[in-house]
Coordinates of C-alpha atoms in Angstrom, one line a residue:
X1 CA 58.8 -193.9 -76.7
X2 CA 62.1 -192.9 -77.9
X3 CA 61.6 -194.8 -81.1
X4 CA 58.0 -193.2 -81.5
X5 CA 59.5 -189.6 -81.0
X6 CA 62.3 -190.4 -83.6
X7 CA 59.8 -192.2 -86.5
X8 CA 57.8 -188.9 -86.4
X9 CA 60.7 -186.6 -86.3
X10 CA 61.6 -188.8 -90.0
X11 CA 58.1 -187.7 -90.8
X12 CA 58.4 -184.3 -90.7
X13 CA 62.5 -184.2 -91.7
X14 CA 62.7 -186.6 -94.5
X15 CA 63.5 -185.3 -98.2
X16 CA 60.6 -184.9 -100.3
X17 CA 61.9 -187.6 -103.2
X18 CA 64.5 -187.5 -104.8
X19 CA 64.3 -184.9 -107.4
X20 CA 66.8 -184.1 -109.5
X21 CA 66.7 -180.7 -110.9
X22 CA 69.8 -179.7 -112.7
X23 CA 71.8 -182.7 -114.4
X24 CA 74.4 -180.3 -116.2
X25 CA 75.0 -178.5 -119.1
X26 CA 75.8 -181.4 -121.3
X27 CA 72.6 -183.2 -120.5
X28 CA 70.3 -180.0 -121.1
X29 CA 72.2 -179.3 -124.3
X30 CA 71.7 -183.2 -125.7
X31 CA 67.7 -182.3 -124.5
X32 CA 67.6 -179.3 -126.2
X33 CA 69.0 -180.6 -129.8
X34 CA 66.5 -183.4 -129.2
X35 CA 63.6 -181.5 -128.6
X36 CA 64.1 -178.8 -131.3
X37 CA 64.4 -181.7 -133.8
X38 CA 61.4 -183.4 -132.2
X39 CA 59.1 -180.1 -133.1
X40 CA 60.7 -179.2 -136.2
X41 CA 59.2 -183.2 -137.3
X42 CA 56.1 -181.8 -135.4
X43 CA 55.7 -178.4 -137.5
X44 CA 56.1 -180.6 -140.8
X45 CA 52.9 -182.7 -139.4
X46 CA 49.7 -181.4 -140.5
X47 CA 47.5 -180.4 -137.9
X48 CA 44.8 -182.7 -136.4
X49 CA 42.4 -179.7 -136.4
X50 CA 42.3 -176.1 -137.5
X51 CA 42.5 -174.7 -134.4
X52 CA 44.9 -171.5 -134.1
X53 CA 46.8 -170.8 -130.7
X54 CA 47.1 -167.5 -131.1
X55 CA 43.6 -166.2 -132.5
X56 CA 42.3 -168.4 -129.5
X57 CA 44.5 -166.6 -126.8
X58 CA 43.4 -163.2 -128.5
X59 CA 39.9 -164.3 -128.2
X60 CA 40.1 -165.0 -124.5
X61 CA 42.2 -161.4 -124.1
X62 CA 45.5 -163.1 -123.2
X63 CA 48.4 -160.9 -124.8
X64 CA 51.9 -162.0 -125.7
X65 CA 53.5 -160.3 -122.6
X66 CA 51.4 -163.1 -120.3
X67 CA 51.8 -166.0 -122.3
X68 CA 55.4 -165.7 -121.9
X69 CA 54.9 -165.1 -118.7
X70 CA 53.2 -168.7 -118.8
X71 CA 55.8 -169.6 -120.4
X72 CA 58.4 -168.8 -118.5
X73 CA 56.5 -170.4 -115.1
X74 CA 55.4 -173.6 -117.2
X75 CA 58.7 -174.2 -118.1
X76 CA 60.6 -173.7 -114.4
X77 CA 57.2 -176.3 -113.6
X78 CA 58.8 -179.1 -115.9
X79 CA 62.1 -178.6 -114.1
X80 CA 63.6 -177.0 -117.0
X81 CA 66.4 -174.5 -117.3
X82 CA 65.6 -171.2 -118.9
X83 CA 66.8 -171.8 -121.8
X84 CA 64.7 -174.1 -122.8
X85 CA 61.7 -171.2 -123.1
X86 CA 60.9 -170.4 -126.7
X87 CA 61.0 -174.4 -126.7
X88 CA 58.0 -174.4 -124.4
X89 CA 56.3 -171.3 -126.2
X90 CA 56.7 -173.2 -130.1
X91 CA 55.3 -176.8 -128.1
X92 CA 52.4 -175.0 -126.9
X93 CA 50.9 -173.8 -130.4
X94 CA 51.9 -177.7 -131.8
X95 CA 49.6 -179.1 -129.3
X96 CA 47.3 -179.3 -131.6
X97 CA 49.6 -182.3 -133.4
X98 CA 48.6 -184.3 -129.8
X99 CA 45.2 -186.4 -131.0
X100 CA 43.6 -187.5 -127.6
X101 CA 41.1 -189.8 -126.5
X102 CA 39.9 -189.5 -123.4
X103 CA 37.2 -192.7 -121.1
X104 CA 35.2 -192.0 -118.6
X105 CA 34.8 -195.2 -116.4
X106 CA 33.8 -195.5 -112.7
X107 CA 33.4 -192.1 -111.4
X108 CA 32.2 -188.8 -110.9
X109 CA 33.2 -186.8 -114.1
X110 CA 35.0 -184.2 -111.2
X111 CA 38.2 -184.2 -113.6
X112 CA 35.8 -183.4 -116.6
X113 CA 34.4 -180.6 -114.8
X114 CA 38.1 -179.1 -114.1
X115 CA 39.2 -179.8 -117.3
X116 CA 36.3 -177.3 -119.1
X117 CA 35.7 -174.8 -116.0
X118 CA 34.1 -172.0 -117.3
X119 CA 35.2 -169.4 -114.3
X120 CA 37.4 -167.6 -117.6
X121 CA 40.0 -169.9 -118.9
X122 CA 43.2 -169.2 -118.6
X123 CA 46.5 -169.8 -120.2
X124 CA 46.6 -173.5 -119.2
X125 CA 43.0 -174.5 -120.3
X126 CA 43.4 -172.7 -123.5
X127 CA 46.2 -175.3 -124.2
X128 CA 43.9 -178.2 -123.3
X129 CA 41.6 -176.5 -125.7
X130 CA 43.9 -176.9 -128.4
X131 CA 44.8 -180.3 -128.0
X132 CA 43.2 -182.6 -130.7
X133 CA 40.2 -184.4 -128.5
X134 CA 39.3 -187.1 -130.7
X135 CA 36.8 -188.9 -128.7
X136 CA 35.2 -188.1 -125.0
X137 CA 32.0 -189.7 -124.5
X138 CA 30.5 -187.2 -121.9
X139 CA 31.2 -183.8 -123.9
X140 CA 30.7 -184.8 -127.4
X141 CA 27.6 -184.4 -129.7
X142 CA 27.4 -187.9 -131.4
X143 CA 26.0 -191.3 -128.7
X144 CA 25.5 -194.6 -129.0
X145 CA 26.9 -196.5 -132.1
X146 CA 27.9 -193.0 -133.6
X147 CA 30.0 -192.8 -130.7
X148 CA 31.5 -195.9 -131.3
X149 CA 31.8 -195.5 -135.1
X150 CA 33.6 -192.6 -134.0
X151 CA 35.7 -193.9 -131.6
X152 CA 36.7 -196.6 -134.0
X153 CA 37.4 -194.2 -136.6
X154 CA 40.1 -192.0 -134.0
X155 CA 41.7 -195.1 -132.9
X156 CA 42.4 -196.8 -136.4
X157 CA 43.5 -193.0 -137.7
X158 CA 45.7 -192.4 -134.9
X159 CA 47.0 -196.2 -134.1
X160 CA 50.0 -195.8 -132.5
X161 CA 49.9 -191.8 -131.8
X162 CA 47.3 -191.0 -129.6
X163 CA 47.5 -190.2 -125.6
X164 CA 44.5 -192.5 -124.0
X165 CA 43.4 -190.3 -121.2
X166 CA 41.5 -192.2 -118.7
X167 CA 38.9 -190.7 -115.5
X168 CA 37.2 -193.5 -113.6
X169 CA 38.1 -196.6 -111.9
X170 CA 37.6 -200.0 -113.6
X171 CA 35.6 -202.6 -111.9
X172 CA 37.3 -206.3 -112.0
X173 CA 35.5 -207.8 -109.2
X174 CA 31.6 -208.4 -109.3
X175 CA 31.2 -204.9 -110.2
X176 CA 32.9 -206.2 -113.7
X177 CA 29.1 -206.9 -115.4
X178 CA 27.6 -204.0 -113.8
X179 CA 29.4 -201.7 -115.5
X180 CA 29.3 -201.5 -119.4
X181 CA 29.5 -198.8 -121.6
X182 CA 28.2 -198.0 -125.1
X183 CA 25.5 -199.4 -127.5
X184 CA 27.4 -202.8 -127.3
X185 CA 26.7 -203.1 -124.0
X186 CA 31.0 -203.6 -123.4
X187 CA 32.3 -203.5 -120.0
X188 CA 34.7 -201.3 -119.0
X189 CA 38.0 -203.6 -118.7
X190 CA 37.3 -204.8 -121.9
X191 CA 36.4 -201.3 -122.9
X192 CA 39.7 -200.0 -121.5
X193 CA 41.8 -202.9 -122.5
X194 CA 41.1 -202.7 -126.0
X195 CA 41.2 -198.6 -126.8
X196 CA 44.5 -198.8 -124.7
X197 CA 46.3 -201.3 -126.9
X198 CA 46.8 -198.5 -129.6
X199 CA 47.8 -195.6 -127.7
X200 CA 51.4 -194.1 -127.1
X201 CA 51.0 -193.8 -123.3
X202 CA 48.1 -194.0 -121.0
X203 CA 47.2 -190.8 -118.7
X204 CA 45.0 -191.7 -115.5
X205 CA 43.8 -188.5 -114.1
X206 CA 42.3 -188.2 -111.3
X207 CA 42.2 -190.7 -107.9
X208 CA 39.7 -193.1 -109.3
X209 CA 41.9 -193.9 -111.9
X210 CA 45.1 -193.7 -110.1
X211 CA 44.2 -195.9 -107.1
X212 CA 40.5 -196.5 -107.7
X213 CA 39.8 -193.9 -105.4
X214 CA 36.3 -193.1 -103.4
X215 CA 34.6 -196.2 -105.6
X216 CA 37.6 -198.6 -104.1
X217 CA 36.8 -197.8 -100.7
X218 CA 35.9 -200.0 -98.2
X219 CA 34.0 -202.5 -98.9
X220 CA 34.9 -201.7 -102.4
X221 CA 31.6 -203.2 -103.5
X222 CA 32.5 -203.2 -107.6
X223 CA 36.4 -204.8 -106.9
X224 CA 37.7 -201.2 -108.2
X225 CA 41.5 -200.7 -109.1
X226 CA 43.3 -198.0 -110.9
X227 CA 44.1 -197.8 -114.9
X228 CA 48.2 -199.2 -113.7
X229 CA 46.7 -202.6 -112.3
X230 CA 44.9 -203.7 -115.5
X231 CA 47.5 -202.2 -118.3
X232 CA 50.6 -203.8 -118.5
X233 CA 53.4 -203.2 -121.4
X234 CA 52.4 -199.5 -121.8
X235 CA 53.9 -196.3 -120.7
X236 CA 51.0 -195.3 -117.6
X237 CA 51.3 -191.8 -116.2
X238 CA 49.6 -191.1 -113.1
X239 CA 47.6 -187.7 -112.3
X240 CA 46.2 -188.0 -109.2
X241 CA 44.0 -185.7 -106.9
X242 CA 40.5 -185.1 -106.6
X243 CA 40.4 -183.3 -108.5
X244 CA 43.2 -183.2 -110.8
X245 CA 44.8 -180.3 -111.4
X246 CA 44.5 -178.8 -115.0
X247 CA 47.9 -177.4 -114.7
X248 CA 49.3 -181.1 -114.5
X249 CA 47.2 -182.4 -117.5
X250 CA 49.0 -179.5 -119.1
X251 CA 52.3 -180.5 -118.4
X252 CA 52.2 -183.9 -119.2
X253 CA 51.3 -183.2 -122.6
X254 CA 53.1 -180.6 -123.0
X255 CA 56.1 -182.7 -122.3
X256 CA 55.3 -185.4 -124.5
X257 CA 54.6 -182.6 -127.6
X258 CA 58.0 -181.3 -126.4
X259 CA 60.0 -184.6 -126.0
X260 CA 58.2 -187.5 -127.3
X261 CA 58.6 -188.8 -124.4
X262 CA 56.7 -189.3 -120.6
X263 CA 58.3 -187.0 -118.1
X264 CA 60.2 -188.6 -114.8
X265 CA 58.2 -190.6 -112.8
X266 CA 58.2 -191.7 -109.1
X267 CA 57.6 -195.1 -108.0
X268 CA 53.6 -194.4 -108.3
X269 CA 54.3 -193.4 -111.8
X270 CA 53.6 -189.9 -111.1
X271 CA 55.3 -186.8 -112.9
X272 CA 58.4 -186.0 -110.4
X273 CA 57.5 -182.4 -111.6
X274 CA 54.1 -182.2 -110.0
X275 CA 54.3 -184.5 -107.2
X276 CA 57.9 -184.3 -106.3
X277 CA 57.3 -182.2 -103.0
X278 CA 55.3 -182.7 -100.0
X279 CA 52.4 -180.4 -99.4
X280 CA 54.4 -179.8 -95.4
X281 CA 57.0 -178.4 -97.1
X282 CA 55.4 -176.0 -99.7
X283 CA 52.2 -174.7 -96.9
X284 CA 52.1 -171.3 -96.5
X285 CA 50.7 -172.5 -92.7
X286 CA 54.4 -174.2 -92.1
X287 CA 55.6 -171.1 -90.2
X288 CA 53.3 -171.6 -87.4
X289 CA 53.8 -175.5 -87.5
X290 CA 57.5 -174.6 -86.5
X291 CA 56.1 -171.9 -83.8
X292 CA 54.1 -174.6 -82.5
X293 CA 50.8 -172.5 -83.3
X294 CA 47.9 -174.7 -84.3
X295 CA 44.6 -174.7 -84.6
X296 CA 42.8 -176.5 -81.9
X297 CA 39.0 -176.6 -82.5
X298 CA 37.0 -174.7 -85.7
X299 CA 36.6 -171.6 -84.7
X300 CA 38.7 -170.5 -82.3
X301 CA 41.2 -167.9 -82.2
X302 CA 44.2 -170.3 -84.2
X303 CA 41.6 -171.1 -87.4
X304 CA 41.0 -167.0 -87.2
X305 CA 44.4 -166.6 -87.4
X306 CA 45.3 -169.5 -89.9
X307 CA 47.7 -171.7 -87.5
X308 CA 48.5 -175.0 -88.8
X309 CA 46.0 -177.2 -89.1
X310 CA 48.0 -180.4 -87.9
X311 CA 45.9 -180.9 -84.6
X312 CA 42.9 -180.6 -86.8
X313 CA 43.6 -184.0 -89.2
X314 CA 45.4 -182.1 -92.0
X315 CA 47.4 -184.8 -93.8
X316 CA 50.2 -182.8 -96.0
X317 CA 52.8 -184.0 -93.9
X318 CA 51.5 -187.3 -96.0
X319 CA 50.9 -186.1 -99.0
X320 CA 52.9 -185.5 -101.9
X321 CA 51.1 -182.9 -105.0
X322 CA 51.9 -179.7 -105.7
X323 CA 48.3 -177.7 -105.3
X324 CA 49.8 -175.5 -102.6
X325 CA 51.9 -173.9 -105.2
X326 CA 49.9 -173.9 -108.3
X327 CA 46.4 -173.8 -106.5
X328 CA 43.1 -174.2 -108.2
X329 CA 40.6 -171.5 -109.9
X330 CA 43.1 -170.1 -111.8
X331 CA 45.6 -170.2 -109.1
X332 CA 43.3 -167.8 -106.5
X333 CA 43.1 -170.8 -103.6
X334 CA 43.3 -174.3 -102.8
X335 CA 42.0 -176.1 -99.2
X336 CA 44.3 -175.2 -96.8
X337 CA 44.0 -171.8 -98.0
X338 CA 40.4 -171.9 -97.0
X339 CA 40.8 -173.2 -93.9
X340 CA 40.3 -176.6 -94.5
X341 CA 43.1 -179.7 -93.7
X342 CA 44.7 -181.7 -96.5
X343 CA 42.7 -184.8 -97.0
X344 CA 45.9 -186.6 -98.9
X345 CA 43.7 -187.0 -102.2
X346 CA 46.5 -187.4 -104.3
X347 CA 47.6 -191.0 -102.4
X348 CA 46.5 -194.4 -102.9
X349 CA 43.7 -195.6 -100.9
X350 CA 43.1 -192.0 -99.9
X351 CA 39.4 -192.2 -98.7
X352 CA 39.5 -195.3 -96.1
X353 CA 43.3 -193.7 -94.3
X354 CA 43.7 -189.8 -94.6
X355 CA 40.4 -188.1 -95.6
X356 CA 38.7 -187.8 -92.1
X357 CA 38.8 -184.7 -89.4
X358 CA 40.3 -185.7 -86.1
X359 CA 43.7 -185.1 -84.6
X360 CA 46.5 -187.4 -86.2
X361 CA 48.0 -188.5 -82.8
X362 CA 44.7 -190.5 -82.5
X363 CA 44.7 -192.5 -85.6
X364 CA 47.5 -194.4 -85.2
X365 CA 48.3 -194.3 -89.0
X366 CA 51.7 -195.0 -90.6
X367 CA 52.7 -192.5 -92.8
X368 CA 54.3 -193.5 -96.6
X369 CA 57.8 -191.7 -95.8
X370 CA 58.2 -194.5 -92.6
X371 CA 57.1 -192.3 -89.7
X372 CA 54.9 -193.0 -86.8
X373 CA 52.4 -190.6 -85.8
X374 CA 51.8 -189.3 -82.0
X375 CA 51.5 -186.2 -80.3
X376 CA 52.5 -183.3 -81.7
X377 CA 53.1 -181.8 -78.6
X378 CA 55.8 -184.4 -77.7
X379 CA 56.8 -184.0 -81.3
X380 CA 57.6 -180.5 -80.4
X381 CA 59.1 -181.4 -77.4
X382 CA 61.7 -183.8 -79.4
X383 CA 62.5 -181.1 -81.8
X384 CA 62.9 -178.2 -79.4
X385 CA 64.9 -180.7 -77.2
X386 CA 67.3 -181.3 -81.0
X387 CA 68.0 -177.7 -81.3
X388 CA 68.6 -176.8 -77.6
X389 CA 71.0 -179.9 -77.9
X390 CA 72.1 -178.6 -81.3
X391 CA 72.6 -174.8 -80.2
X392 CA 74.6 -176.2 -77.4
X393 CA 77.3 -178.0 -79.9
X394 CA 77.1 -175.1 -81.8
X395 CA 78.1 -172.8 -78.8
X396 CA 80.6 -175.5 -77.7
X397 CA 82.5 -175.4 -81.1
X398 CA 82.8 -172.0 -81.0
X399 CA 84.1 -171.3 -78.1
X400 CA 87.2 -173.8 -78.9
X401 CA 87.2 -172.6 -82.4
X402 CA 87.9 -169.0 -80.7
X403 CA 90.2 -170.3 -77.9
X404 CA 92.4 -172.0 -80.9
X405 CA 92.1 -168.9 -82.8
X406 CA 94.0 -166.8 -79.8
X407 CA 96.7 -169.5 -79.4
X408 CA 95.1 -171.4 -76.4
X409 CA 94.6 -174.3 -75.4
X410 CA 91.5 -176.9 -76.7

């Protein structure tokens, strides 16, 4: 029992990852040089496409005052001092130096559907609209061998330069013929393998491409795996959710335009900027997790008065993403906001361990930071036992830090 209390106690207490966010002022001066020198050979590029950042964020009514603003939070987002600002601001009207190509494999086209939402873009999708998107078989005009002509024509332009964006999980299993794309009837490991092979760095987005997501789940009929199991010798960055947040798309690329380089990655090859941080630490319902309030069935008095939604199957104790701070639909809400339990999208094999609605204690799950669920009650228990235990010390040490202050005895 004691062990049990302790594993989940780790659970809840452990540190996030480690994320380093301020290396010193030699190492953010060395960036800096690089990265001014890195846009200045971007500025000298011609542009991929005519686009202009500005006369599109005048179009869409953003003034200068909140693209800084942008700024200024996109930056503090890539864990950057603030120094490194008009950097940011200059990378974001070179995006359109970044040619992209983007596959749609086994999936839903979710991450599609975030990417263009048409609720009124803001700053971040306007920068995905200036990005140079060379090839995406679901939005573009031209099908069949056009497509392909056209695909072939981006990758032999752009050999060696372009980001290879990937949504979808790849069959390798019997699912492997099933699935084929284009007028050449190509499947899509062969598909992926091959436009891959010229690309800088490969983006999965999304949790199909991650992990193989919702199509990997049990029985995992098609043999699905994510774009990291079948691309080897690449730089592979990981976006995952479902869906993923734009914000994140943004920030990968904006990194790459602004360093040449893939940001710091964790040991799922995710961004350390976006997925750093568990969702437990960052919920705006943490407050009543410590005041032991939860919710205890939909409906009752706790949901009404957003208690923690532990009791009810919410896995962000699990989960590592950042939605609960940048949020979805231009930043207005995100699940838990709604009343609704994290479902752990953004970790592997999501669907078949964390997205279900029933108290934790009962699942018997073990959780990726080592911990081993049971009751929260007793959880409480444990902790509120630590701090009496911990108050006691405290009380203790003070008293014979006072006594030696007046000259008596310990």
């Amino acid at each position: 029992m004691s062990d049990k209390i302790e594993g989940v106690k780790k659970l809840f207490t452990s540190k996030s990852a480690r994320v380093e966010t301020n290396r010193g002022e030699s190492y953010y001066n060395n960036l800096f040089e690089r990265c001014q020198a890195r846009l200045d050979e971007l500025r000298a590029q011609e542009p991929v496409n005519r686009l202009d950042f500005s006369e599109l964020l005048s179009e869409h009514g953003t003034d200068r005052r909140d693209f800084m603003k942008w700024v200024s939070a996109t930056t503090a987002m890539l864990m950057l001092p603030p120094m490194f600002a008009p950097l940011v601001a200059e990378a974001a009207e070179l995006m359109n130096r970044a040619p992209v190509i983007w596959l749609e494999l086994q999936d839903c086209a979710g991450n599609s559907e975030a990417l263009l939402r048409s609720d009124g873009p803001k700053i971040d999708e306007i920068v995905l609209d200036i990005i140079s998107l060379e090839f995406h078989e679901t939005l573009m005009a031209p099908s069949g061998h056009q497509a392909e002509k056209q695909l072939d024509g981006a990758m032999g332009h752009f050999n060696g330069k372009y980001l290879l964006f990937v949504e979808g999980s790849i069959p390798v299993g019997a699912g492997k013929e099933w699935c084929t794309i284009g007028a050449s009837g190509e499947n899509f490991l062969d598909h992926l393998t091959r436009v891959a092979e010229g690309a800088a760095a490969v983006v999965a987005v999304g949790s199909c491409a991650t992990y193989g997501g919702i199509p990997a789940a049990a029985p995992n009929p098609t043999g699905a795996v994510g774009v990291m199991d079948v691309i080897k010798g690449k730089p592979v960055i990981n976006i995952p959710a479902c869906p993923a947040n734009p914000a994140n798309m943004v920030g990968v690329v904006l990194h790459y335009v602004l360093t040449g380089q893939v940001p710091e990655l964790d040991s799922l090859l995710r961004p350390k900027f976006a997925f750093g941080y568990r969702i437990h630490d960052n919920c705006e319902r943490r407050a009543h997790f410590d005041a032991g309030e939860y919710v205890e069935s939909w409906g009752d008095e706790g949901a009404k008065n957003n208690f923690c939604l532990y009791k009810m199957g919410c896995k962000g104790p699990m989960t590592f993403n950042n939605c609960s701070i940048v949020r979805y639909n231009e930043g207005v809400n995100w699940p838990i906001g709604v009343g609704r339990g994290c479902i752990g999208c953004s970790e592997p094999d999501f669907w078949d361990k964390y997205a279900y609605e029933r108290p934790m204690a009962d699942a018997k799950l073990k959780a990726p930071t080592g911990g081993v669920e049971k009751s929260v009650d007793e959880f409480g228990l444990g902790l509120l036992t630590a701090a009496g235990i911990g108050i006691g010390i405290h009380a203790a040490a003070s008293a014979i830090a006072g006594k030696k202050e007046d000259g008596g005895e310990a």
